[in-house]
Coordinates of C-alpha atoms and ligand atoms in Angstrom, one line a residue:
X181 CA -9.1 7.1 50.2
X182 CA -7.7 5.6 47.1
X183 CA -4.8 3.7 49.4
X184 CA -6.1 0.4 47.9
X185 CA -5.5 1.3 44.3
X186 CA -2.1 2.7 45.3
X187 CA -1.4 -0.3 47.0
X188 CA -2.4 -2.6 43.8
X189 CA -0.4 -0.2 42.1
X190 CA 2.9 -0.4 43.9
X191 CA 1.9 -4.4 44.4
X192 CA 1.5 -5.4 40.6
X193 CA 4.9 -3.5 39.6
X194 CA 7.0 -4.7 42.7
X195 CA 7.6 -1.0 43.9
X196 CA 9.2 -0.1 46.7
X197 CA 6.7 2.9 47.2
X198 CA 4.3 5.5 45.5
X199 CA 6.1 9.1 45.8
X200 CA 5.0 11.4 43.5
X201 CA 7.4 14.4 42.4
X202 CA 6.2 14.5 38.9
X203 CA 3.1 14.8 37.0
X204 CA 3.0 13.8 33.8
X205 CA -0.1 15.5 31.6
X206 CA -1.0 14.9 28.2
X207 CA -3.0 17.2 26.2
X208 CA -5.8 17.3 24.0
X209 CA -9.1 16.3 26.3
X210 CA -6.8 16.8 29.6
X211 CA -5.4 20.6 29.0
X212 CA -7.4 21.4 26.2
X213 CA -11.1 21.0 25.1
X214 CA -10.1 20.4 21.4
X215 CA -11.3 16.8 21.0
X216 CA -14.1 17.6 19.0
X217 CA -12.6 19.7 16.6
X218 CA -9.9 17.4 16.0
X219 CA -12.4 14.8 15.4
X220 CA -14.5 16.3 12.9
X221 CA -11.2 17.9 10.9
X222 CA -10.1 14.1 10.8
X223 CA -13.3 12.9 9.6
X224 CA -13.5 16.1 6.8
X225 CA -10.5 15.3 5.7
X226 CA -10.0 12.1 5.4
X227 CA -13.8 11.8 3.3
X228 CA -12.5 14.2 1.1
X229 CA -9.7 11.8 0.1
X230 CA -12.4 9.2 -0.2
X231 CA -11.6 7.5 3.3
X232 CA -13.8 6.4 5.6
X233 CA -13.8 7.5 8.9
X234 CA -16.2 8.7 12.0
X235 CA -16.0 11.1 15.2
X236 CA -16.1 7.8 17.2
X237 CA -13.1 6.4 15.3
X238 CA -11.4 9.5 16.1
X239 CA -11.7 9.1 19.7
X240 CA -11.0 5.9 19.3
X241 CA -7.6 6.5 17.8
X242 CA -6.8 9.7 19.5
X243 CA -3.2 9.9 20.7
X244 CA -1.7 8.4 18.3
X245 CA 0.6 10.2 16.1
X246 CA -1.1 12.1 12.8
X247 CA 1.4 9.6 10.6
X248 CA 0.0 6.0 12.4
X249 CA -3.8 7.5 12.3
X250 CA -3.3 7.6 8.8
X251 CA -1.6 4.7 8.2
X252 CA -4.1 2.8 10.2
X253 CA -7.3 3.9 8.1
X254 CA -4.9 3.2 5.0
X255 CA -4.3 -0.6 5.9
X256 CA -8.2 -0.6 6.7
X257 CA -9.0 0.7 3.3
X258 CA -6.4 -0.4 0.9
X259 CA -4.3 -2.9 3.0
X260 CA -1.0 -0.9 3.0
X261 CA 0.5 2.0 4.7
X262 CA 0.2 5.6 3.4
X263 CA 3.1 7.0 1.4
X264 CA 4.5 10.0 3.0
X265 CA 3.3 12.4 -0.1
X266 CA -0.2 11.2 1.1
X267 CA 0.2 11.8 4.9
X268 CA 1.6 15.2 4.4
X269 CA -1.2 16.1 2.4
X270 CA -4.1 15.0 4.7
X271 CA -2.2 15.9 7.8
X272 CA -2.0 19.4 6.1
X273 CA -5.9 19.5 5.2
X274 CA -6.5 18.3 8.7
X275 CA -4.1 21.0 10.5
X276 CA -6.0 23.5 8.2
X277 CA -9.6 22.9 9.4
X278 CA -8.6 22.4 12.8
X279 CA -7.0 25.9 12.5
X280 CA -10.2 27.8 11.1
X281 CA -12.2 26.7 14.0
X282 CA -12.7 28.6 16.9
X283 CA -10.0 27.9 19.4
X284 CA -10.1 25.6 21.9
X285 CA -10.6 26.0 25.1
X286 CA -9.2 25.3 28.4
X287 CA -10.8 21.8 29.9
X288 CA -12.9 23.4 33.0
X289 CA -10.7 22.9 36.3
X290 CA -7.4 21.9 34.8
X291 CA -6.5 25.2 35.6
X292 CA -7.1 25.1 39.5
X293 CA -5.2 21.6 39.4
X294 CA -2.3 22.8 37.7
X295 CA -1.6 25.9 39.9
X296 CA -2.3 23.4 42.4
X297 CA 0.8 21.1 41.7
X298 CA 2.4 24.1 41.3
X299 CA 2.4 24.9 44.7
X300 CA 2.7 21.6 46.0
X301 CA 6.2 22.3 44.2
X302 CA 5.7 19.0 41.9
X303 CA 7.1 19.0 38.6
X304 CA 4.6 19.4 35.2
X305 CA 5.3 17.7 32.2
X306 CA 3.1 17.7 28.8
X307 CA 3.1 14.7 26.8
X308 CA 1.1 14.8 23.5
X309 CA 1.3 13.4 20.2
X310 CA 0.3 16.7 18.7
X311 CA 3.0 18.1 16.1
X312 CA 1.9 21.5 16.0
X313 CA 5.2 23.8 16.0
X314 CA 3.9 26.5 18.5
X315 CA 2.7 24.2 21.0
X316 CA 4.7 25.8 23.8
X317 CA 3.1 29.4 23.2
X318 CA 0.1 28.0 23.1
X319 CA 0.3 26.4 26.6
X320 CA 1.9 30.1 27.7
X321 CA -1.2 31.6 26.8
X322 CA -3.3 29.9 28.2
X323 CA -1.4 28.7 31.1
X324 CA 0.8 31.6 31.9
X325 CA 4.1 30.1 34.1
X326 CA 3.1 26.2 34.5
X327 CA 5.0 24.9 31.6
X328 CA 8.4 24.6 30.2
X329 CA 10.2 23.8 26.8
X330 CA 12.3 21.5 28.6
X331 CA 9.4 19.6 29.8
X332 CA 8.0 18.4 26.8
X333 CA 7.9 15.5 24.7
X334 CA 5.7 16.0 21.5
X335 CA 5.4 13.8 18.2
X336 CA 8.5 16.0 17.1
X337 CA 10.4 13.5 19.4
X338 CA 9.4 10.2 19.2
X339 CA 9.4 7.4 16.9
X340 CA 6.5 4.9 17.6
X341 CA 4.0 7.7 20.0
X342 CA 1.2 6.0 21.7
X343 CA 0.0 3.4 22.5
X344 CA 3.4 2.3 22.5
X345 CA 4.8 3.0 25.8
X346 CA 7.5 5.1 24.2
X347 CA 6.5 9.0 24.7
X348 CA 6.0 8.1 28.7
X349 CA 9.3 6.8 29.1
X350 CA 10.7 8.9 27.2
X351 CA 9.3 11.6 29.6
X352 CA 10.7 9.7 32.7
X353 CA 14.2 9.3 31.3
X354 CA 13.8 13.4 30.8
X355 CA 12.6 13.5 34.5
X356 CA 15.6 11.6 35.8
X357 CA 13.1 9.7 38.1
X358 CA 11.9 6.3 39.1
X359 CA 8.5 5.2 37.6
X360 CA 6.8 5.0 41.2
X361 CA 7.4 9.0 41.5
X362 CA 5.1 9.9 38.6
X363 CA 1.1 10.0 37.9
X364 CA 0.0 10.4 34.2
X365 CA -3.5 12.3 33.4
X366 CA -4.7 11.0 30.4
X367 CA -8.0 10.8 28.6
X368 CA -7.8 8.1 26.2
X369 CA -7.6 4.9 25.6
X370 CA -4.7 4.7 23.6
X371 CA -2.6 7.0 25.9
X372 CA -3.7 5.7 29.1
X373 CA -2.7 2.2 27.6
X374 CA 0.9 3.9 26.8
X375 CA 0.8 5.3 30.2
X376 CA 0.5 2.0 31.9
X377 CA 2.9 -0.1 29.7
X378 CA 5.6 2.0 30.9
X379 CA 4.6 1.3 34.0
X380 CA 3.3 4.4 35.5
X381 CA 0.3 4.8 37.8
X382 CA -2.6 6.4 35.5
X383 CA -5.4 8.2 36.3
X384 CA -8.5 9.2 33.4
X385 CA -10.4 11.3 33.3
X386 CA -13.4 10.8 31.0
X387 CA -13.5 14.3 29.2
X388 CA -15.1 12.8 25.5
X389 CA -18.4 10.6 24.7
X390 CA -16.6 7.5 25.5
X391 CA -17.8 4.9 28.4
X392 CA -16.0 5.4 31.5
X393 CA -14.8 1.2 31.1
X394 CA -12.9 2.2 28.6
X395 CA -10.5 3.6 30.0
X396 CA -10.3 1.2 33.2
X397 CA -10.2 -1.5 30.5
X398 CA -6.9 0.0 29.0
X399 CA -5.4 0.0 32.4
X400 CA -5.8 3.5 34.1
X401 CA -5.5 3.3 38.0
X402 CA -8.4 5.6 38.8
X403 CA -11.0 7.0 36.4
X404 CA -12.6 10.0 36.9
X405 CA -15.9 11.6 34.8
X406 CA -14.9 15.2 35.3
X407 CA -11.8 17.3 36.0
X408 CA -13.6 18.9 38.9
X409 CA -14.0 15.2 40.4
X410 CA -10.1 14.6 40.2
X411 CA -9.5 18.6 41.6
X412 CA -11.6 17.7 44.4
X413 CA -9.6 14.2 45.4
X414 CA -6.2 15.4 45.1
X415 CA -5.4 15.6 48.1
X416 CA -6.1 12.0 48.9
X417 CA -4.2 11.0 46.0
X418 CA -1.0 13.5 46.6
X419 CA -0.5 14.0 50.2
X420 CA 1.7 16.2 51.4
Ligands
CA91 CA1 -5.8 13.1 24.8

């Protein structure tokens, strides 16, 4: 099961196989159920500035960096880039809301799949755009001994963030391993687009109110609706 997309996979990039010793995870709609909060603090805030913007933009746009989201409803409205005075202050009004709601929680199964990898002895890695300082306690609590500082690579470090294929490579470089030796879990379009310029093999999963196509449309290799789905394939995906 699933051979034929590996084989497409290795095919198209002119691998010499599909070994995977890494798993690359991003985070908000993959780890975390938090898309929906972030979407409606984006929209509040950005209407209270006078700017345009809907839940369905928001998922539209998620993964990107909080500075390019900005920037992006900027060039829509007034044809020009933020200033930074401007993305600090919505970024801070956005960070605010998204703080004084109730906290997210964990996407159903991701747990189970983690400690899964775990044991398979394969390596977890979190890639988000998220800029939030205590991202790593955050994962600790609520994913007590699966992740690690080191294994990180947040909007802190990069310059572009996704789409671009930037924060994925950046990831592999950190990994020290070749790009046929890692799967990405994404859930958006943007990221699994990043995911699959850098030339990893990319699997959705469809947590948010988006259609399915999407995401096989931005280039993921597989596409799953639910988290459960992918938990219960794993094994035909990552044999070991
Ligand atoms: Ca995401």
């Amino acid at each position: 099961m699933y051979l034929t997309e590996i084989e497409e996979f290795i095919q198209a990039n002119n691998y010499p196989a599909f070994n995977p010793k890494a798993i690359f995870f991003d985070m908000d709609g993959v780890l975390f159920d938090s898309m929906k909060n972030h979407a409606i603090a984006w929209v509040a805030a950005l209407r209270k500035m006078e700017l345009p913007f809907t839940e369905y933009e928001a998922y539209m746009n998620e993964g990107r960096t909080g500075s390019s989201t900005i920037d992006g409803v900027f060039n829509n409205v007034h044809g020009r880039n933020a200033t930074d005075e401007e993305k600090q202050k919505i970024y801070k009004l956005k960070s605010k809301l998204f703080e004084s709601f109730k906290h997210s929680k964990r996407i159903p199964f991701v747990s189970k799949l983690l400690k899964k990898i775990k044991a398979q002895n394969i390596e977890i890695y979190v890639v988000t755009g998220s800029g939030q300082p205590s991202l790593i306690d955050s994962l600790d609590e609520h994913f007590p001994d699966i992740f690690q500082k080191e294994k990180m690579v947040t909007a802190f470090d990069v310059k572009y963030g996704k789409p671009h294929p930037e924060p994925y490579l950046m990831a592999l470089k950190k990994s020290g391993l070749q790009p046929w030796e890692v799967i990405v879990i994404e859930n958006a379009p943007l990221g699994v687009e990043s995911a699959h310029e850098a030339g990893l093999f990319t699997i959705g999963v469809n947590t948010g109110p988006l259609e399915p196509k999407i995401l096989t449309n931005s280039g993921a290799n597989l596409v799953f609706d639910k988290m459960k789905n992918l938990l219960n394939h794993w094994d035909n995906i990552v044999k070991q």
